[in-house]
XYZ file of C-alpha atoms in Angstrom:
469
model
C 109.054 -4.088 52.275
C 110.661 -4.836 48.652
C 108.008 -7.126 48.547
C 104.838 -4.225 48.713
C 106.649 -1.690 46.866
C 107.233 -3.826 44.306
C 102.836 -4.879 44.661
C 102.344 -0.871 44.880
C 103.847 -0.611 41.463
C 102.369 -3.500 39.708
C 98.627 -1.553 40.802
C 98.368 1.204 38.901
C 98.751 -1.248 35.820
C 96.322 -3.470 36.910
C 93.740 -0.424 37.898
C 94.016 0.843 34.083
C 93.859 -2.503 32.499
C 90.445 -3.155 33.948
C 89.356 0.600 33.723
C 89.749 -0.411 30.084
C 87.730 -3.924 30.186
C 85.000 -1.383 31.909
C 85.125 1.457 29.300
C 84.769 -1.148 26.380
C 80.800 -1.707 27.528
C 80.560 1.057 27.650
C 82.528 2.475 23.922
C 79.880 -0.102 22.476
C 76.844 1.222 23.659
C 77.929 5.311 22.453
C 78.140 3.323 19.035
C 75.121 1.254 19.135
C 73.558 4.609 19.997
C 74.501 6.760 17.334
C 73.820 3.801 14.302
C 70.398 3.801 15.557
C 70.167 7.543 15.430
C 70.868 7.118 12.244
C 69.017 4.672 11.490
C 66.003 7.123 13.191
C 67.030 9.362 10.144
C 66.488 7.149 7.631
C 62.606 7.757 5.877
C 61.363 4.689 4.041
C 58.998 6.377 1.002
C 57.089 3.825 1.080
C 56.443 5.069 4.765
C 55.386 8.605 3.467
C 53.114 8.308 0.543
C 49.732 9.300 1.530
C 47.235 6.539 2.004
C 45.464 6.784 -1.129
C 48.595 6.337 -3.171
C 48.951 2.927 -1.685
C 45.379 1.967 -1.915
C 46.093 2.436 -5.647
C 49.326 0.602 -5.461
C 46.753 -2.215 -2.898
C 44.680 -1.963 -6.131
C 47.277 -3.952 -8.429
C 48.261 -6.498 -6.336
C 44.903 -7.794 -7.265
C 44.342 -10.678 -9.602
C 39.929 -10.205 -10.152
C 40.024 -13.056 -12.947
C 36.900 -12.809 -15.617
C 34.056 -14.674 -14.572
C 34.053 -17.246 -18.592
C 37.423 -18.358 -16.620
C 36.944 -21.297 -15.072
C 39.978 -21.346 -13.190
C 38.710 -20.105 -9.649
C 39.908 -19.916 -6.392
C 39.322 -18.528 -2.969
C 41.170 -15.737 -1.113
C 44.269 -17.200 1.100
C 46.449 -15.279 3.145
C 49.584 -15.403 1.144
C 47.528 -13.064 -1.738
C 45.898 -10.061 -1.784
C 43.655 -8.452 -0.392
C 44.106 -10.937 3.423
C 47.763 -10.528 2.615
C 48.263 -6.444 2.353
C 46.313 -7.437 6.062
C 49.863 -8.895 7.898
C 52.129 -6.960 6.853
C 51.420 -3.492 9.274
C 49.232 -1.775 11.210
C 49.374 1.147 8.910
C 48.849 -1.481 5.527
C 45.950 -2.998 7.444
C 44.035 0.285 7.697
C 44.418 1.166 4.428
C 43.872 -2.178 3.108
C 39.887 -2.258 5.031
C 39.638 0.906 4.483
C 39.469 0.118 0.572
C 36.198 -0.703 -0.330
C 37.654 -1.612 -4.011
C 40.049 -4.303 -1.935
C 36.948 -6.641 -1.019
C 34.630 -6.336 -4.312
C 35.461 -9.706 -5.520
C 35.087 -13.283 -3.856
C 35.220 -16.579 -3.996
C 33.525 -18.456 -2.502
C 33.087 -23.087 -3.060
C 30.256 -24.298 -0.702
C 31.678 -27.448 -1.199
C 34.934 -27.340 0.361
C 33.328 -24.691 2.837
C 31.113 -26.363 4.602
C 33.044 -29.367 5.965
C 35.145 -27.228 8.142
C 32.574 -24.777 8.901
C 28.655 -24.274 9.285
C 26.909 -22.228 7.198
C 25.502 -19.420 9.733
C 29.546 -18.877 9.892
C 30.482 -18.690 5.852
C 27.016 -16.240 5.593
C 29.152 -14.332 7.756
C 32.093 -14.135 6.519
C 30.333 -13.291 3.013
C 28.884 -10.572 5.019
C 31.963 -9.013 6.554
C 34.247 -9.254 3.287
C 31.977 -7.592 1.280
C 30.739 -4.885 4.103
C 34.565 -3.676 3.978
C 33.499 -3.020 -0.149
C 31.220 -0.257 0.830
C 28.418 0.408 -1.809
C 30.425 -0.592 -4.716
C 29.044 -2.131 -7.108
C 30.309 -6.128 -6.855
C 31.446 -9.530 -8.107
C 30.589 -13.118 -7.131
C 31.543 -16.850 -7.805
C 29.300 -18.909 -6.654
C 29.723 -22.316 -6.798
C 27.764 -25.950 -4.899
C 27.943 -29.650 -6.830
C 26.704 -31.044 -3.677
C 22.706 -31.241 -3.191
C 23.114 -31.048 0.979
C 25.251 -27.652 1.377
C 22.243 -25.887 -1.405
C 19.668 -25.133 1.140
C 21.337 -22.810 4.119
C 24.165 -21.907 1.707
C 23.867 -20.452 -1.782
C 20.173 -18.971 -1.060
C 21.732 -17.213 2.412
C 24.628 -15.914 0.091
C 23.385 -15.165 -3.051
C 19.965 -13.331 -2.107
C 20.866 -10.272 0.548
C 23.174 -9.807 -2.355
C 21.591 -9.362 -5.753
C 20.663 -6.150 -5.545
C 24.284 -5.202 -5.385
C 25.884 -7.609 -8.032
C 27.172 -6.403 -11.354
C 28.950 -9.677 -11.936
C 27.521 -13.103 -11.154
C 29.371 -16.691 -11.569
C 26.800 -19.611 -10.783
C 28.230 -23.511 -10.430
C 24.751 -25.627 -9.615
C 22.787 -28.551 -10.716
C 19.637 -27.702 -12.491
C 17.729 -28.794 -9.970
C 19.473 -25.826 -7.296
C 18.929 -23.197 -10.370
C 15.256 -24.192 -9.808
C 15.021 -23.380 -6.254
C 16.555 -20.017 -6.766
C 13.599 -18.975 -9.038
C 12.375 -16.278 -6.106
C 15.795 -14.693 -5.329
C 16.311 -11.684 -7.281
C 15.313 -8.829 -9.054
C 19.247 -8.119 -10.051
C 19.295 -4.247 -11.342
C 22.552 -3.294 -11.781
C 23.447 -7.274 -13.051
C 25.961 -7.177 -16.400
C 27.767 -9.755 -17.154
C 26.624 -13.477 -16.118
C 28.047 -16.709 -16.384
C 26.316 -19.788 -15.490
C 27.263 -23.681 -15.431
C 24.898 -26.430 -14.335
C 26.817 -29.511 -12.755
C 23.782 -31.896 -13.773
C 21.679 -31.839 -16.808
C 17.921 -30.925 -16.071
C 16.046 -34.271 -17.034
C 12.960 -33.808 -17.845
C 12.340 -30.183 -16.873
C 11.802 -27.477 -20.901
C 10.058 -25.233 -18.862
C 13.386 -22.162 -19.178
C 13.860 -20.541 -15.374
C 12.799 -16.649 -15.137
C 15.794 -16.447 -12.462
C 17.415 -13.286 -14.411
C 14.418 -11.720 -16.518
C 14.825 -9.240 -14.052
C 18.263 -7.856 -15.057
C 17.351 -4.724 -17.333
C 20.943 -3.960 -17.384
C 22.697 -7.876 -18.670
C 24.787 -8.049 -21.740
C 26.704 -10.663 -21.768
C 26.419 -14.086 -20.647
C 28.353 -17.173 -20.131
C 27.357 -20.965 -20.431
C 28.933 -23.811 -19.908
C 29.290 -27.543 -18.663
C 25.550 -28.205 -18.585
C 23.991 -24.802 -18.980
C 22.295 -23.525 -21.766
C 20.547 -20.807 -23.009
C 17.204 -22.590 -23.359
C 17.253 -23.550 -19.651
C 15.924 -19.747 -19.416
C 14.562 -17.160 -20.098
C 16.413 -14.024 -21.372
C 16.135 -10.513 -21.562
C 16.765 -9.478 -25.334
C 19.114 -7.007 -24.796
C 21.769 -8.944 -24.049
C 24.126 -8.491 -26.751
C 27.343 -11.288 -25.637
C 26.331 -15.071 -25.377
C 28.302 -17.686 -25.335
C 27.712 -22.021 -25.320
C 30.077 -24.757 -24.658
C 26.935 -27.036 -26.791
C 23.771 -26.115 -28.738
C 22.060 -27.705 -31.493
C 21.205 -26.442 -34.318
C 17.543 -25.759 -33.274
C 18.161 -23.549 -29.588
C 21.453 -21.445 -32.036
C 18.580 -20.377 -34.364
C 16.336 -19.523 -31.313
C 18.094 -17.685 -29.641
C 19.670 -15.013 -32.931
C 14.920 -15.075 -32.409
C 14.945 -14.060 -29.343
C 17.982 -12.275 -29.378
C 17.237 -9.463 -31.937
C 20.599 -7.257 -30.918
C 23.222 -9.721 -30.382
C 26.633 -9.130 -31.360
C 28.382 -11.346 -30.775
C 28.048 -14.733 -30.388
C 30.138 -17.901 -29.129
C 29.670 -21.444 -29.469
C 29.854 -25.278 -30.335
C 26.937 -25.681 -32.400
C 25.873 -29.818 -33.015
C 24.109 -30.806 -36.443
C 20.946 -31.655 -35.419
C 19.523 -32.288 -39.041
C 16.947 -30.175 -38.270
C 14.696 -28.353 -41.343
C 16.607 -25.304 -42.751
C 14.777 -22.358 -41.423
C 15.360 -19.116 -42.828
C 17.157 -16.666 -40.183
C 18.144 -13.045 -41.277
C 19.930 -11.232 -38.646
C 20.975 -7.249 -38.376
C 22.962 -6.984 -35.254
C 25.357 -10.039 -35.283
C 28.850 -8.837 -35.544
C 30.871 -11.710 -34.347
C 30.545 -15.405 -34.858
C 33.193 -17.853 -33.144
C 32.872 -20.675 -34.430
C 33.775 -23.661 -30.884
C 36.052 -27.442 -32.338
C 33.645 -30.590 -32.371
C 31.042 -29.063 -34.092
C 29.496 -28.620 -37.403
C 28.473 -25.440 -39.323
C 25.897 -26.655 -41.582
C 23.436 -24.625 -39.952
C 25.179 -21.560 -41.633
C 22.910 -22.587 -44.424
C 20.027 -21.520 -42.548
C 21.671 -18.197 -41.159
C 21.734 -14.225 -43.181
C 24.129 -12.549 -41.048
C 23.973 -9.034 -43.227
C 25.629 -6.888 -40.276
C 28.885 -10.193 -39.707
C 32.129 -8.677 -39.652
C 34.245 -11.345 -38.377
C 34.248 -15.441 -38.048
C 36.736 -17.527 -36.307
C 36.244 -20.942 -37.163
C 38.369 -22.703 -34.628
C 39.805 -27.535 -34.831
C 38.046 -29.693 -35.948
C 35.229 -28.038 -37.236
C 33.059 -30.321 -39.108
C 32.730 -29.760 -42.809
C 30.102 -31.943 -44.790
C 30.512 -32.975 -48.513
C 28.724 -30.456 -50.760
C 29.889 -26.914 -48.675
C 28.037 -24.285 -51.594
C 25.642 -23.811 -48.373
C 29.052 -21.908 -46.732
C 29.698 -19.410 -49.921
C 25.973 -18.786 -49.810
C 26.228 -18.573 -46.456
C 29.532 -15.491 -46.563
C 27.770 -13.624 -49.799
C 25.305 -12.411 -47.338
C 27.999 -11.014 -45.201
C 29.930 -8.083 -44.379
C 33.421 -10.171 -43.721
C 35.984 -7.838 -41.905
C 37.865 -10.969 -40.556
C 38.582 -14.012 -41.545
C 40.139 -16.875 -39.429
C 40.073 -20.293 -39.541
C 42.229 -22.357 -37.079
C 41.635 -25.863 -39.012
C 42.086 -26.453 -42.146
C 39.191 -26.658 -44.666
C 38.962 -29.682 -47.082
C 36.893 -27.427 -49.488
C 38.751 -24.506 -49.428
C 37.967 -21.365 -52.258
C 39.435 -18.296 -53.733
C 36.320 -18.253 -55.173
C 35.240 -17.941 -51.536
C 37.455 -14.774 -51.117
C 37.157 -13.011 -54.713
C 32.967 -13.425 -54.896
C 31.562 -13.439 -50.801
C 34.572 -11.719 -48.890
C 35.390 -8.612 -51.181
C 35.636 -6.264 -47.734
C 38.295 -8.359 -45.919
C 40.901 -6.206 -43.969
C 41.965 -9.612 -41.745
C 42.920 -12.519 -43.243
C 44.202 -16.347 -40.695
C 44.030 -19.436 -42.280
C 45.902 -23.461 -40.953
C 47.610 -25.284 -43.174
C 46.072 -24.690 -46.697
C 46.803 -26.343 -49.474
C 48.882 -26.587 -52.338
C 46.415 -25.832 -54.618
C 44.605 -22.482 -52.831
C 48.127 -21.753 -52.390
C 48.983 -21.051 -55.353
C 45.729 -19.944 -57.189
C 44.965 -17.327 -53.964
C 49.247 -15.521 -54.607
C 48.264 -15.929 -58.847
C 45.090 -13.446 -57.720
C 46.882 -11.335 -54.707
C 49.314 -9.879 -56.726
C 48.408 -6.924 -58.084
C 49.743 -6.655 -61.234
C 47.344 -9.153 -62.674
C 44.334 -8.603 -60.826
C 43.946 -5.672 -59.352
C 40.146 -5.679 -57.522
C 40.984 -8.939 -55.635
C 40.609 -8.680 -51.893
C 41.223 -4.474 -52.379
C 41.330 -3.655 -48.437
C 43.494 -6.653 -46.764
C 46.182 -5.570 -44.036
C 46.718 -8.522 -42.222
C 47.479 -11.802 -43.619
C 48.759 -14.849 -41.915
C 49.600 -18.774 -42.719
C 49.765 -21.292 -39.910
C 51.379 -24.266 -40.187
C 52.362 -24.153 -43.643
C 55.924 -25.439 -44.694
C 55.947 -23.762 -47.937
C 59.411 -21.650 -49.334
C 59.349 -18.487 -50.596
C 58.790 -18.472 -54.085
C 59.063 -15.703 -56.164
C 54.940 -15.895 -56.744
C 55.049 -15.084 -52.866
C 56.987 -11.988 -53.056
C 55.665 -10.904 -56.508
C 52.004 -10.926 -54.562
C 53.837 -9.182 -51.713
C 55.745 -6.522 -53.150
C 52.438 -5.401 -55.264
C 50.562 -4.927 -51.997
C 53.429 -2.668 -50.831
C 52.062 0.120 -52.232
C 48.774 1.089 -53.483
C 49.262 3.874 -55.664
C 45.410 4.216 -55.104
C 43.433 5.540 -52.867
C 40.653 3.128 -53.197
C 43.304 0.636 -52.512
C 44.718 -0.580 -49.479
C 48.533 -1.754 -48.513
C 49.279 -4.752 -47.013
C 51.231 -3.371 -43.593
C 51.208 -7.319 -42.039
C 52.304 -10.731 -43.185
C 53.153 -13.768 -41.213
C 54.440 -17.271 -42.032
C 54.373 -19.357 -39.144
C 55.847 -23.058 -39.095
C 55.979 -25.631 -37.690
C 58.188 -25.863 -34.371
C 61.563 -25.938 -36.127
C 65.501 -27.431 -34.216
C 67.980 -24.623 -34.820
C 69.432 -27.195 -37.606
C 66.870 -26.833 -39.461
C 66.188 -23.101 -38.906
C 69.494 -22.540 -39.901
C 68.865 -25.129 -43.173
C 65.715 -22.986 -44.066
C 66.960 -19.578 -43.955
C 70.512 -20.471 -46.051
C 67.279 -22.186 -48.807
C 65.626 -19.212 -48.935
C 69.006 -17.047 -48.821
C 67.762 -14.988 -51.677
C 64.507 -14.444 -50.474
C 64.959 -13.532 -47.517
C 66.764 -10.622 -48.368
C 64.061 -9.921 -50.597
C 62.038 -10.103 -47.460
C 64.122 -7.544 -45.749
C 63.637 -5.329 -48.925
C 59.003 -5.553 -47.934
C 59.927 -4.546 -44.751
C 62.103 -1.670 -45.499
C 59.243 -0.585 -48.438
C 57.047 -0.106 -45.806
C 55.314 -3.657 -44.612
C 55.236 -2.741 -40.874
C 55.152 -6.356 -40.265
C 57.250 -9.895 -41.645
C 57.756 -12.524 -39.978
C 58.150 -16.206 -40.872
C 59.261 -18.851 -38.854
C 57.985 -20.904 -35.890
C 56.231 -18.634 -33.194
C 58.642 -16.473 -31.775
C 61.413 -17.406 -33.980
C 62.039 -14.606 -37.363
C 64.145 -15.565 -39.921
C 63.555 -12.794 -42.110
């Protein structure tokens, strides 16, 4: 009886413990439900943006390379726009309904044909650009292997010719010839051509792009040259890897409205034929070439001349000063030392210069140049100069330089320009060498800071990215 009574007394405690155990999961469920209600109440801003705003954001995710940029890659799943299709259903719908996300495509037929048949490649390209609606298209298409040509390039390019605004085409010379009947290109504006092989014995220019009335910019790389094609005379910008001098002169004669030309020109010992081009405003000469062909040119509209590294300067450069005198130069830049650099060029032939940038000018030239630059000595020398850059010149900040710069801070004459920017870009140097330079030129650096206070907007002395002033 006692045993039964004790058992009965213990039973309520056991039942209470069981009830507690049963309530714990229920309580956890209540807490979970409360947390979920809180989460459901949170509104993520990105989910509330209108589709039009999301479309604009998506467009900023794209990287559209320039057609003259050789670093081209095809679409990948980890980059826009394909990446945007994988985030969620809403983003996929917005991306697929944003035409400007699908206006550019790079197609490497050599790689694609290793995995896919031609018809499937053509379908992929058609589907991709089909999402672009009626937007103008940019296509980058390359093919180095002859076997991929017949069904590849023609099947892709022909249906798109009417809609192409920009085109990069990198194929062999023989493949260019086989494309002669593709076109016309009514809205094509920018064209980059790369021939993977030379044209061999053929010298007949192709009319492939002659029916492109809006074509204005053309970039030639590798074996492609302007002489391979009949070009619309309205073209105003040309860039070439390699030209012989006679090709360059023929190009200027064929394109009377050309305004910008970039080329590496090789001397072919041609007989000078004087040519005057009335519209060319910018001329850039690449490394490895020559400047002797300039002796045959008169460019009265030329305002910008840029000479890159390794330009070959021949003995007896009188032709160069004569050429300069025929121009209206406002900017002159040389990225390579000019052995025959003369102050007389600037005094007699480049009086209208606004920007001047020289690489490693010699000590003798600098003494003469700074002497004439000082307006206290010669007020008529380079009266419009506003920007002056000396690169890789390890010379001290002496009194002649500071005096010349100081005289240019305040013109005091409405016909004379104030110097706005001076940069002396030194060789890269260690921290200890920079400290030593600063100590040796301490007083001059103080004078430089005073020039800034007087109105010199940009004053840099030191290696690129390290201003010791």
